[in-house]
Coordinates of C-alpha atoms in Angstrom, one line a residue:
Chain A
M96 CA 0.0 0.0 0.0
P97 CA 1.3 3.5 -0.6
D98 CA 2.3 5.6 2.3
A99 CA -0.6 7.1 4.1
N100 CA 0.7 10.6 3.5
Q101 CA 1.3 9.8 -0.1
T102 CA -1.5 10.4 -2.6
S103 CA -2.2 7.3 -4.7
L104 CA -1.2 7.6 -8.4
G105 CA -4.2 5.6 -9.3
T106 CA -6.1 2.4 -8.6
V107 CA -5.2 -0.7 -10.5
L108 CA -7.1 -4.0 -10.6
V109 CA -4.7 -6.9 -10.9
V110 CA -6.1 -10.3 -12.0
D111 CA -3.9 -13.4 -11.8
D112 CA -4.6 -16.9 -10.6
D113 CA -0.9 -17.5 -9.8
N114 CA -0.3 -16.5 -6.2
L115 CA 3.4 -15.6 -6.5
S116 CA 2.9 -13.7 -9.7
R117 CA -0.1 -11.8 -8.4
R118 CA 1.7 -10.9 -5.2
C119 CA 4.7 -9.6 -7.2
L120 CA 2.5 -7.4 -9.4
K121 CA 0.7 -6.0 -6.3
V122 CA 4.0 -5.2 -4.5
F123 CA 5.7 -3.6 -7.5
L124 CA 2.7 -1.4 -8.1
E125 CA 2.1 -0.4 -4.5
K126 CA 5.8 0.5 -4.1
A127 CA 5.4 2.7 -7.1
G128 CA 2.5 4.6 -5.4
Y129 CA -0.6 2.8 -6.8
S130 CA -3.5 1.4 -4.9
V131 CA -4.1 -2.2 -5.9
L132 CA -7.1 -4.4 -5.9
A133 CA -6.0 -8.0 -6.4
A134 CA -8.3 -10.8 -7.8
T135 CA -7.4 -14.6 -8.1
G136 CA -9.4 -15.0 -11.3
V137 CA -12.0 -13.4 -13.5
D138 CA -15.0 -14.5 -11.3
H139 CA -13.2 -13.0 -8.2
A140 CA -12.6 -9.8 -10.1
L141 CA -16.2 -9.5 -11.1
E142 CA -17.1 -10.1 -7.4
L143 CA -14.8 -7.3 -6.3
L144 CA -16.2 -5.0 -8.9
K145 CA -19.7 -5.3 -7.4
K146 CA -18.3 -3.3 -4.5
T147 CA -15.9 -1.1 -6.4
P148 CA -17.3 0.7 -9.4
L149 CA -15.3 0.6 -12.5
A150 CA -15.2 4.4 -12.6
T151 CA -13.0 4.4 -9.5
L152 CA -10.3 2.3 -11.2
D153 CA -7.7 3.6 -13.5
C154 CA -6.2 0.5 -15.1
L155 CA -6.6 -3.3 -15.4
V156 CA -3.6 -5.7 -15.4
T157 CA -4.7 -9.2 -16.2
D158 CA -3.0 -12.5 -16.9
Y159 CA -4.1 -14.3 -20.0
R160 CA -4.1 -18.0 -19.0
M161 CA -6.5 -18.6 -16.1
P162 CA -8.9 -21.4 -15.2
E163 CA -12.6 -20.9 -15.9
K164 CA -12.5 -17.6 -17.9
D165 CA -9.3 -16.2 -19.5
G166 CA -7.9 -12.7 -19.8
L167 CA -9.5 -12.1 -23.2
W168 CA -12.9 -12.8 -21.8
L169 CA -12.3 -10.2 -19.1
L170 CA -11.0 -7.6 -21.7
K171 CA -14.2 -8.1 -23.8
W172 CA -16.4 -7.7 -20.7
L173 CA -14.5 -4.5 -19.7
Q174 CA -14.8 -3.1 -23.2
E175 CA -18.6 -3.5 -23.0
Q176 CA -18.8 -2.0 -19.5
D177 CA -16.3 0.8 -19.6
S178 CA -14.5 1.2 -23.0
Q179 CA -12.6 4.2 -21.6
M180 CA -10.5 2.1 -19.1
A181 CA -7.1 1.0 -20.4
A182 CA -5.9 -2.6 -19.8
I183 CA -2.6 -4.4 -19.9
M184 CA -2.4 -8.1 -20.8
V185 CA 0.3 -10.3 -19.2
T186 CA 1.3 -13.1 -21.6
A187 CA 3.7 -16.0 -21.3
E188 CA 6.3 -17.1 -23.9
G189 CA 4.5 -18.6 -26.9
E190 CA 1.3 -16.6 -26.4
K191 CA 2.3 -13.8 -28.8
Q192 CA -0.5 -14.7 -31.2
L193 CA -2.9 -13.2 -28.6
V194 CA -1.6 -9.7 -29.3
T195 CA -4.0 -9.1 -32.2
A196 CA -7.0 -10.5 -30.4
S197 CA -6.2 -8.5 -27.3
L198 CA -5.8 -5.3 -29.2
R199 CA -9.2 -5.9 -30.8
Q200 CA -10.7 -6.2 -27.3
G201 CA -9.1 -2.9 -26.2
A202 CA -5.8 -3.8 -24.6
C203 CA -3.4 -1.0 -24.8
D204 CA -0.2 -2.8 -23.8
F205 CA 1.4 -6.2 -23.2
L206 CA 3.9 -7.5 -20.7
D207 CA 5.9 -10.8 -20.8
K208 CA 6.1 -13.2 -17.9
P209 CA 8.0 -13.0 -15.7
V210 CA 7.1 -9.3 -15.4
D211 CA 9.9 -6.8 -15.1
A212 CA 9.0 -4.3 -12.3
R213 CA 10.3 -1.3 -14.2
L214 CA 8.4 -2.1 -17.4
L215 CA 5.2 -2.9 -15.3
V216 CA 5.3 0.5 -13.6
A217 CA 6.0 2.4 -16.9
A218 CA 3.1 0.5 -18.7
V219 CA 0.7 1.1 -15.8
A220 CA 1.6 4.8 -15.7
K221 CA 0.9 5.1 -19.4
A222 CA -2.4 3.1 -19.1
C223 CA -3.7 5.3 -16.2
E224 CA -2.9 8.4 -18.2
L225 CA -4.8 7.0 -21.2
T226 CA -7.8 6.1 -19.1
R227 CA -7.9 9.7 -17.6
H228 CA -7.6 11.1 -21.1
H229 CA -10.5 9.0 -22.4
R230 CA -12.7 10.0 -19.5
N231 CA -11.9 13.7 -19.9
M232 CA -12.8 13.5 -23.5
A233 CA -16.1 11.7 -22.8
R234 CA -16.9 14.4 -20.1
A235 CA -16.1 17.2 -22.6
E236 CA -18.2 15.5 -25.2
S237 CA -21.1 15.3 -22.8
D238 CA -20.6 19.0 -21.8
V239 CA -20.7 20.0 -25.5
K240 CA -23.9 18.0 -26.0
A241 CA -25.4 19.7 -22.9
I242 CA -24.5 23.1 -24.3
G243 CA -25.8 22.1 -27.7
R244 CA -29.2 21.2 -26.1
I245 CA -29.3 24.5 -24.2
Q246 CA -28.4 26.4 -27.4
Q247 CA -31.2 24.7 -29.3
Q248 CA -33.7 25.6 -26.5
M249 CA -32.4 29.2 -26.5
V250 CA -32.6 29.6 -30.2
G251 CA -36.3 28.7 -30.0
N252 CA -36.9 30.9 -26.9
A253 CA -35.1 33.9 -28.3
I254 CA -38.2 34.7 -30.2
P255 CA -40.4 36.6 -27.7
D256 CA -44.1 36.9 -28.4
C257 CA -44.1 40.6 -29.3
G258 CA -46.4 40.7 -32.2
L259 CA -43.8 39.8 -34.8
S260 CA -44.6 36.5 -36.6
V261 CA -41.3 34.6 -37.0
E262 CA -40.9 31.0 -38.1
L263 CA -37.6 29.3 -37.4
C264 CA -36.1 26.1 -38.6
Y265 CA -32.9 25.1 -36.9
H266 CA -31.0 21.9 -37.9
P267 CA -27.7 21.6 -36.1
S268 CA -25.3 19.0 -37.5
H269 CA -22.8 19.5 -34.7
E270 CA -23.1 19.2 -31.0
A271 CA -22.5 22.9 -30.4
G272 CA -22.1 25.9 -32.7
G273 CA -22.6 29.5 -33.2
D274 CA -25.8 29.7 -35.3
Y275 CA -28.4 31.9 -33.5
L276 CA -31.5 34.0 -34.2
S277 CA -32.7 36.6 -31.8
L278 CA -35.4 39.3 -31.8
F279 CA -35.2 42.6 -30.1
P280 CA -38.3 44.8 -29.8
L281 CA -37.1 48.4 -30.4
G282 CA -40.3 50.1 -29.2
G283 CA -43.5 50.9 -31.1
E284 CA -43.7 49.0 -34.3
R285 CA -39.9 48.6 -34.7
F286 CA -38.0 45.3 -34.3
L287 CA -34.5 44.1 -34.8
V288 CA -34.0 40.5 -36.0
L289 CA -30.5 39.3 -35.7
A290 CA -29.2 36.1 -37.3
T291 CA -25.7 35.0 -36.4
D292 CA -23.2 32.4 -37.5
V293 CA -20.0 32.2 -35.6
S294 CA -17.0 30.4 -37.2
G295 CA -16.4 26.9 -35.7
H296 CA -18.6 24.2 -34.3
D297 CA -17.4 24.0 -30.7
L298 CA -17.8 25.5 -27.3
R299 CA -15.8 28.5 -28.3
A300 CA -18.3 29.3 -31.1
A301 CA -21.3 28.8 -28.8
Y302 CA -19.7 31.0 -26.1
L303 CA -18.8 33.8 -28.6
S304 CA -22.3 33.6 -30.1
A305 CA -23.9 34.0 -26.6
Y306 CA -21.4 36.9 -25.9
F307 CA -22.4 38.6 -29.1
Q308 CA -26.1 38.4 -28.3
G309 CA -25.5 40.0 -24.9
F310 CA -23.3 42.6 -26.4
V311 CA -26.0 43.6 -29.0
R312 CA -28.7 43.5 -26.4
G313 CA -26.8 45.9 -24.2
M314 CA -26.0 48.4 -26.9
M315 CA -29.5 48.3 -28.4
E316 CA -30.9 49.1 -25.0
A317 CA -28.6 52.1 -25.0
R318 CA -30.4 53.0 -28.3
E319 CA -27.3 52.7 -30.5
P320 CA -27.9 52.2 -34.2
I321 CA -27.2 48.7 -35.4
E322 CA -24.4 49.8 -37.8
K323 CA -22.5 51.2 -34.7
V324 CA -23.1 48.1 -32.7
L325 CA -21.7 45.8 -35.4
A326 CA -18.7 48.1 -36.0
A327 CA -18.0 48.1 -32.2
F328 CA -18.1 44.3 -32.1
N329 CA -15.8 44.1 -35.1
R330 CA -13.3 46.2 -33.2
F331 CA -13.7 44.0 -30.1
L332 CA -13.0 40.9 -32.1
L333 CA -9.9 42.4 -33.8
Q334 CA -8.5 44.0 -30.7
E335 CA -9.6 42.1 -27.6
A336 CA -10.8 38.7 -28.6
G337 CA -7.9 37.9 -30.9
D338 CA -5.3 35.4 -29.6
Q339 CA -1.8 34.7 -30.6
S340 CA -2.8 31.7 -32.8
S341 CA -3.3 32.1 -36.5
E342 CA -6.9 31.1 -36.1
V343 CA -9.3 33.9 -37.0
T344 CA -12.5 34.3 -34.9
S345 CA -15.2 35.7 -37.1
V346 CA -18.9 36.3 -36.7
A347 CA -21.2 36.4 -39.8
V348 CA -24.3 38.4 -39.0
C349 CA -27.4 39.7 -40.7
A350 CA -29.3 42.4 -39.0
L351 CA -32.8 43.3 -40.1
V352 CA -34.6 46.3 -38.7
L353 CA -38.3 46.3 -39.5
D354 CA -40.4 49.4 -39.1
R355 CA -43.9 48.3 -39.5
A356 CA -45.5 51.7 -39.0
E357 CA -43.3 53.3 -41.7
G358 CA -43.7 50.2 -44.0
R359 CA -39.9 50.0 -44.4
A360 CA -37.1 47.8 -43.4
K361 CA -33.3 47.9 -43.6
S362 CA -30.9 45.0 -43.7
L363 CA -27.2 44.8 -43.1
S364 CA -25.2 41.6 -43.8
C365 CA -21.6 41.0 -42.7
G366 CA -20.4 37.8 -44.1
F367 CA -23.9 36.4 -43.8
P368 CA -26.1 35.4 -46.8
M369 CA -28.1 38.5 -47.7
A370 CA -31.6 38.7 -46.5
V371 CA -34.3 38.2 -49.1
Y372 CA -37.6 40.1 -49.2
C373 CA -40.6 38.7 -51.0
D374 CA -43.8 40.8 -51.3
G375 CA -45.9 37.7 -51.3
V376 CA -47.3 38.6 -54.7
R377 CA -44.8 38.9 -57.5
E378 CA -41.6 40.4 -56.4
V379 CA -38.4 39.2 -54.7
R380 CA -35.5 41.4 -53.7
T381 CA -32.1 40.4 -52.3
L382 CA -31.1 43.0 -49.8
G383 CA -27.6 43.8 -51.0
D384 CA -25.5 43.2 -54.1
L385 CA -22.1 42.4 -52.8
W386 CA -20.9 39.9 -50.2
S387 CA -19.2 41.7 -47.3
S388 CA -16.7 40.3 -44.9
P389 CA -17.8 38.9 -41.5
L390 CA -17.0 40.7 -38.3
G391 CA -13.5 39.9 -37.1
W392 CA -11.8 39.8 -40.5
F393 CA -10.8 43.4 -41.2
D394 CA -10.6 46.7 -39.4
G395 CA -13.0 49.5 -40.5
T396 CA -16.6 50.4 -40.7
V397 CA -19.3 48.0 -41.7
D398 CA -21.4 48.5 -44.9
E399 CA -24.4 50.8 -45.1
P400 CA -27.7 49.0 -44.6
V401 CA -30.0 48.4 -47.7
S402 CA -33.5 49.7 -47.4
V403 CA -36.7 48.3 -48.8
E404 CA -40.4 49.3 -48.7
T405 CA -42.6 46.6 -47.4
L406 CA -46.1 45.4 -48.1
P407 CA -48.2 43.9 -45.3
T408 CA -48.2 40.6 -47.4
G409 CA -44.4 40.6 -47.4
R410 CA -42.0 38.3 -45.6
F411 CA -38.2 38.4 -45.1
Y412 CA -36.1 35.2 -45.4
L413 CA -32.8 34.7 -43.6
W414 CA -30.6 31.6 -43.8
T415 CA -27.1 30.6 -42.8
D416 CA -24.5 29.6 -45.4
G417 CA -25.1 26.0 -44.4
L418 CA -28.3 26.1 -46.4
E419 CA -26.5 27.6 -49.4
D420 CA -23.9 24.9 -49.3
L421 CA -26.5 22.2 -49.2
A422 CA -28.4 23.8 -52.1
L423 CA -25.2 23.8 -54.1
Q424 CA -24.7 20.2 -53.3
L425 CA -28.2 19.3 -54.4
G426 CA -28.1 21.5 -57.5
A427 CA -31.2 23.4 -56.4
S428 CA -32.1 26.8 -55.1
P429 CA -31.7 27.6 -51.4
M430 CA -35.2 29.2 -51.5
G431 CA -36.7 25.9 -52.6
L432 CA -34.9 24.1 -49.7
A433 CA -36.1 26.8 -47.3
F434 CA -39.7 26.3 -48.5
A435 CA -39.4 22.6 -48.0
L436 CA -37.9 23.0 -44.5
L437 CA -40.7 25.3 -43.5
N438 CA -43.3 22.9 -44.8
G439 CA -41.5 20.1 -43.0
R440 CA -41.5 22.1 -39.8
R441 CA -45.2 22.7 -40.0
C442 CA -46.0 19.0 -40.3
G443 CA -43.2 17.8 -38.0
M444 CA -41.1 16.2 -40.6
T445 CA -37.4 16.6 -41.7
P446 CA -36.8 16.2 -45.4
I447 CA -34.6 13.2 -46.2
W448 CA -32.0 15.3 -48.1
M449 CA -31.2 17.1 -44.8
K450 CA -29.0 14.1 -44.0
K451 CA -26.5 15.5 -46.6
A452 CA -26.1 18.7 -44.7
A453 CA -22.5 19.1 -43.6
D454 CA -23.0 22.4 -41.7
D455 CA -25.6 23.6 -39.2
I456 CA -28.6 25.2 -40.9
L457 CA -30.7 28.0 -39.5
F458 CA -33.5 29.5 -41.5
A459 CA -36.1 32.0 -40.5
T460 CA -39.0 33.9 -42.1
V461 CA -40.2 37.2 -40.7
Q462 CA -43.7 38.2 -41.6
V463 CA -44.3 42.0 -42.0
A464 CA -47.9 41.9 -40.9
P465 CA -48.7 41.0 -37.3
G466 CA -50.1 37.5 -36.7
G467 CA -52.5 36.4 -39.4
E468 CA -52.7 33.3 -41.5
R469 CA -49.3 31.7 -41.5
E470 CA -49.5 30.0 -44.8
A471 CA -51.2 32.8 -46.7
G472 CA -49.5 34.4 -49.7
F473 CA -46.7 33.3 -52.0
Y474 CA -43.4 32.0 -50.8
P475 CA -40.4 32.3 -53.1
I476 CA -38.9 28.9 -54.2
F477 CA -36.5 30.1 -56.9
F478 CA -35.0 33.4 -57.9
A479 CA -32.3 34.2 -60.4
R480 CA -31.1 36.9 -62.6
Y481 CA -30.0 35.6 -66.0
P482 CA -27.9 37.6 -68.4
G483 CA -29.2 37.7 -72.0
S484 CA -26.4 35.5 -73.2
D485 CA -27.7 32.7 -70.9
Y486 CA -30.4 31.7 -73.4
L487 CA -27.8 29.2 -74.6
K488 CA -27.5 27.7 -71.1
V489 CA -31.3 27.4 -70.6
D490 CA -31.0 23.5 -70.5
A491 CA -28.8 23.8 -67.3
H492 CA -31.1 26.4 -65.8
Q493 CA -34.1 24.2 -66.5
E494 CA -32.4 21.3 -64.7
E495 CA -32.0 23.5 -61.6
W496 CA -35.7 24.6 -61.8
S497 CA -36.7 21.0 -62.1
R498 CA -34.6 19.8 -59.1
T499 CA -35.9 22.8 -57.0
L500 CA -39.5 22.0 -57.8
K501 CA -39.1 18.4 -56.9
I502 CA -37.4 19.3 -53.6
A503 CA -39.8 22.1 -52.7
L504 CA -43.0 20.4 -53.9
P505 CA -42.5 16.7 -53.9
E506 CA -46.3 16.2 -54.3
L507 CA -46.3 17.6 -57.8
T508 CA -46.7 15.0 -60.5
D509 CA -44.0 14.6 -63.2
T510 CA -46.6 15.9 -65.7
R511 CA -47.2 19.1 -63.8
V512 CA -43.5 19.7 -63.4
F513 CA -43.1 19.2 -67.1
D514 CA -45.9 21.8 -67.8
I515 CA -44.2 24.4 -65.5
L516 CA -40.8 23.7 -66.9
L517 CA -41.9 23.9 -70.6
C518 CA -43.8 27.2 -70.0
A519 CA -41.1 28.8 -67.9
R520 CA -38.5 27.8 -70.5
E521 CA -40.5 29.4 -73.3
I522 CA -40.8 32.8 -71.5
A523 CA -37.2 32.7 -70.1
V524 CA -35.7 32.0 -73.5
N525 CA -37.8 34.9 -75.0
A526 CA -36.7 37.2 -72.2
M527 CA -33.0 36.4 -72.5
R528 CA -32.8 36.2 -76.3
H529 CA -35.2 39.0 -77.3
G530 CA -35.9 41.2 -74.2
C531 CA -32.2 41.3 -73.3
K532 CA -31.1 40.9 -76.9
G533 CA -28.8 38.1 -75.9
C534 CA -26.5 40.6 -74.4
P535 CA -24.4 39.5 -71.3
D536 CA -24.8 43.0 -69.7
Q537 CA -28.6 42.9 -69.7
Q538 CA -30.5 40.8 -67.2
S539 CA -33.8 39.1 -67.0
T540 CA -35.3 38.1 -63.6
F541 CA -36.8 34.7 -63.1
L542 CA -39.0 34.0 -60.0
M543 CA -40.9 30.9 -59.0
M544 CA -43.2 31.2 -56.0
C545 CA -45.7 28.9 -54.3
D546 CA -48.9 29.7 -52.3
P547 CA -49.5 26.5 -50.3
A548 CA -53.0 27.7 -49.2
S549 CA -54.3 28.2 -52.7
R550 CA -52.2 25.4 -54.1
L551 CA -50.7 27.6 -56.8
I552 CA -47.2 27.9 -58.3
R553 CA -46.5 31.3 -59.8
V554 CA -43.7 32.0 -62.3
V555 CA -42.8 35.6 -62.9
I556 CA -40.3 36.5 -65.6
S557 CA -39.3 40.1 -66.5
D558 CA -36.8 41.6 -69.0
P559 CA -35.7 45.2 -69.5
G560 CA -36.7 45.3 -73.1
P561 CA -39.5 47.4 -74.6
G562 CA -41.6 44.3 -75.4
H563 CA -43.9 44.5 -78.5
E564 CA -47.6 44.9 -79.3
F565 CA -49.4 41.9 -80.6
D566 CA -52.9 40.7 -81.0
W567 CA -52.9 37.4 -79.3
Q568 CA -56.3 36.2 -80.7
E569 CA -55.2 37.0 -84.2
H570 CA -51.8 35.3 -83.7
K571 CA -53.5 32.3 -82.3
R572 CA -55.8 32.0 -85.3
K573 CA -52.9 32.3 -87.7
T574 CA -50.8 29.8 -85.8
E575 CA -53.5 27.2 -86.0
E576 CA -55.0 27.8 -89.4
D577 CA -52.2 29.2 -91.5
L578 CA -49.5 27.0 -90.0
I579 CA -47.1 29.8 -89.4
D580 CA -44.0 28.8 -87.6
E581 CA -44.2 31.0 -84.5
H582 CA -46.3 31.7 -81.3
R583 CA -46.7 28.0 -80.4
G584 CA -45.0 28.8 -77.1
L585 CA -47.9 31.1 -76.2
M586 CA -50.4 28.5 -77.3
L587 CA -48.7 26.0 -75.0
I588 CA -48.7 28.5 -72.1
D589 CA -52.3 29.4 -72.7
M590 CA -53.3 25.7 -72.5
L591 CA -51.0 24.5 -69.7
S592 CA -51.2 27.4 -67.2
T593 CA -54.1 28.2 -64.9
R594 CA -53.5 32.0 -65.4
F595 CA -51.4 33.8 -67.9
E596 CA -50.9 37.6 -67.9
T597 CA -48.5 39.9 -69.5
S598 CA -47.7 43.6 -68.9
R599 CA -45.2 46.1 -70.3
R600 CA -46.1 44.8 -73.9
G601 CA -45.0 41.3 -72.9
A602 CA -41.8 42.2 -71.1
H603 CA -43.3 41.1 -67.8
V604 CA -45.0 37.8 -67.7
E605 CA -46.9 36.0 -64.9
M606 CA -48.1 32.5 -65.1
D607 CA -50.0 30.5 -62.4
F608 CA -50.2 26.7 -62.3
S609 CA -52.4 24.8 -60.0
F610 CA -50.8 21.8 -58.2
D611 CA -53.1 19.4 -60.0
D612 CA -52.6 17.9 -63.4
L613 CA -54.4 19.8 -66.1
A614 CA -57.0 17.0 -66.7
T615 CA -57.8 16.9 -63.0
A616 CA -57.9 20.7 -62.8
I617 CA -60.3 20.9 -65.8
A618 CA -62.5 18.1 -64.4
S619 CA -62.8 19.9 -61.0
Chain B
M8 CA -29.8 12.0 -86.7
K9 CA -30.7 8.9 -88.7
Q10 CA -32.8 8.7 -91.8
N11 CA -34.0 5.6 -93.6
L12 CA -35.8 5.4 -97.0
D13 CA -38.1 2.5 -97.5
I14 CA -38.8 2.3 -101.3
T15 CA -41.4 -0.4 -101.0
T16 CA -43.7 1.7 -98.8
G17 CA -42.6 5.0 -100.1
T18 CA -41.8 6.2 -96.6
L19 CA -38.8 8.2 -95.5
T20 CA -38.1 8.0 -91.8
V21 CA -36.2 10.7 -89.9
A22 CA -35.2 9.8 -86.4
F23 CA -34.4 12.6 -83.9
P24 CA -31.8 11.5 -81.3
G25 CA -33.5 13.2 -78.3
D26 CA -35.2 16.4 -77.3
V27 CA -35.9 19.0 -79.9
L28 CA -35.3 22.3 -78.1
S29 CA -34.2 25.9 -78.7
T30 CA -30.6 24.9 -77.8
N31 CA -30.2 22.3 -80.5
V32 CA -32.9 23.1 -83.0
D33 CA -30.5 25.0 -85.4
S34 CA -28.3 21.9 -85.8
L35 CA -31.3 19.6 -86.1
R36 CA -32.8 21.9 -88.7
Q37 CA -29.6 22.0 -90.7
A38 CA -29.2 18.2 -90.6
T39 CA -32.9 17.5 -91.5
F40 CA -33.0 19.9 -94.4
A41 CA -29.6 18.8 -95.7
A42 CA -31.0 15.2 -95.7
L43 CA -34.3 16.3 -97.4
E44 CA -32.4 18.3 -100.0
S45 CA -29.8 15.6 -100.8
P46 CA -30.2 14.3 -104.4
E47 CA -30.7 10.8 -103.2
I48 CA -33.7 11.7 -101.0
K49 CA -35.1 14.5 -103.1
N50 CA -35.2 12.4 -106.3
S51 CA -36.7 9.4 -104.6
A52 CA -40.4 8.7 -104.9
W53 CA -41.3 8.8 -101.2
M54 CA -44.6 10.5 -100.3
T55 CA -44.7 10.0 -96.5
L56 CA -42.2 11.3 -94.0
R57 CA -42.2 9.6 -90.7
L58 CA -40.7 11.6 -87.9
D59 CA -39.4 9.3 -85.2
L60 CA -39.6 11.4 -81.9
T61 CA -39.6 8.4 -79.5
A62 CA -36.3 9.5 -77.9
A63 CA -37.7 13.0 -77.1
K64 CA -38.8 13.9 -73.6
M65 CA -39.4 17.5 -74.4
V66 CA -40.2 19.5 -77.6
D67 CA -40.4 23.2 -77.0
S68 CA -41.8 25.9 -79.3
A69 CA -38.6 26.2 -81.3
G70 CA -38.7 22.4 -81.8
L71 CA -42.4 22.6 -82.9
N72 CA -41.5 25.4 -85.3
L73 CA -39.0 23.1 -86.9
I74 CA -41.6 20.4 -87.3
V75 CA -44.0 23.0 -88.9
S76 CA -41.2 23.8 -91.4
I77 CA -40.8 20.1 -92.2
I78 CA -44.6 19.7 -92.6
K79 CA -44.6 22.6 -95.0
A80 CA -41.7 21.3 -97.0
V81 CA -43.3 17.8 -97.3
K82 CA -46.7 19.3 -98.2
S83 CA -45.1 21.3 -100.9
R84 CA -44.1 18.1 -102.7
G85 CA -47.6 16.7 -102.1
G86 CA -46.5 14.4 -99.3
S87 CA -47.8 13.8 -95.8
V88 CA -46.1 13.6 -92.4
R89 CA -46.5 11.1 -89.6
A90 CA -45.0 11.6 -86.2
T91 CA -44.4 8.9 -83.6
V92 CA -43.7 10.1 -80.1
G93 CA -42.8 8.1 -77.0
N94 CA -43.3 10.5 -74.2
P95 CA -46.9 11.3 -73.2
N96 CA -46.0 14.9 -72.4
V97 CA -44.6 15.4 -75.9
Y98 CA -47.8 13.9 -77.2
R99 CA -49.8 16.5 -75.2
T100 CA -47.6 19.2 -76.6
F101 CA -48.6 18.3 -80.2
I102 CA -52.3 18.1 -79.3
F103 CA -52.3 21.5 -77.4
T104 CA -50.6 23.2 -80.3
R105 CA -53.0 21.7 -82.8
L106 CA -50.2 20.0 -84.8
D107 CA -52.2 16.8 -84.7
K108 CA -54.4 18.5 -87.3
Q109 CA -51.4 18.9 -89.6
L110 CA -49.8 15.5 -89.3
E111 CA -50.7 12.0 -88.3
L112 CA -49.8 11.6 -84.7
A113 CA -49.1 8.3 -83.0
Q114 CA -47.9 7.4 -79.6
A115 CA -45.4 4.6 -79.5
A116 CA -46.4 1.7 -77.2

């Protein structure tokens, strides 16, 4: 036994049926400063372990050859009970073939009989260290999981019931991270929505995210403008939170200030995907043109916010880059994925393709109007600006529309997807080739939206061209009767869409499609 | 694109390799009319042109316009056109644009 005044270096369970050998192991280890529990065989060891929990032991030293059950059996049992505890197998000459089997059962070292005291103490010291390391790691992992759970609860609870309708989808793919969404009432009809993504997926990221939320809350209560708050945190990250390592700590953030009374909002993104505004009828705007660096990268001021006038039917959409990465991987639009996530959230299901997500995903919609019917109005599922020269790439664009439709609206039949794609293609090619004159410096806009309540898909395509006057009824007659080789695209759209309207002499086109197949729709 | 002339039935078959779309219609038009204008085909006594579109999953308006041009060319020599499509959506496209009134349309089994 170690000296009473001496702290034990650890507790070792020694298992050996040979009295002399067992006594030698015990003495060697006790002299070196370890506490030892000695067992005459596997059954005796199991008996001892009923009174002494495995968690209080630091290492097992076991003989291989013993009557009844051998050392390998004990290793296997230990592996099942406490895989973090390191074990040493004592083998006799000629039992070297056991090495592989023992390693498979979790042994970390081997000693030859007769055991050399110096080698024994060194091996036990190493094994005890390994056990402690494994246990510390397991504890840290458990802590990270606990923090992750708290974080998930907090993300949900960060949305106070203050009259602003916010829907949030949070899909963490790591135990802890820095994705966060919080809402700050600014008095009257003004609100700040703050979406945050801190670099890293660890405790540090979770801590920094929480610190940032507190920092913003404090400064907002002091009525500082959001630009000033973000600039101050940028300075903090660069000057105070920086360490000597080469690792950069950065915070990507999107701040949205909504003034409901004024019918306006402003948004500011720093390294965060730009917020998207959809009026719920026919227009989508990305709030910003250029990607800006996250807080913590460079010194200086942050960009000016981008303003937008809002309609009561409008909604804002915010998502972390995890959603954009997944959309890229799936070859679809992040808006389509967001729409599917929202639908999944409403019916308590997670889409199967979410398994491919490599990063945490946070997505939120912020409704301009207070309360109201949650599903009402059109949600964007695809938005792009195509240069005129892209009419040659329309096949690739069509593929992306197709994948997005199938992800966003898996209930659509192949026939209905075909109808939408064919009509969208007709108008998109016309917009790029004629409206934009095929020029790379002129852009057409392409928007697909969905209203789940009325079960309609809306496609809105605009180009900057002057359009042209035409008499659709006269063209239709000529196309059918005189067999002229044009306008068949319009005939198709007229037949396949539920609603087809043009404005600006055809430079702006809107088409609605019911979810149902045409035959079903006509019948009903 | 494949073409086959069956002298016994007086039928010329032109088979399109896949979709007929705005992105490939120019090359298909060139290949089709080069074949129709070739002395071997032009001087043969065929009266029916069979368009084999069984490989097409989509025919857009540019593709339909090509087919209209082919119908006109065949009609100008007093012939007729039959089209065989495989995909039901392509079949619907022909019906909705009334092209079934200008050619004999059949859906492959």
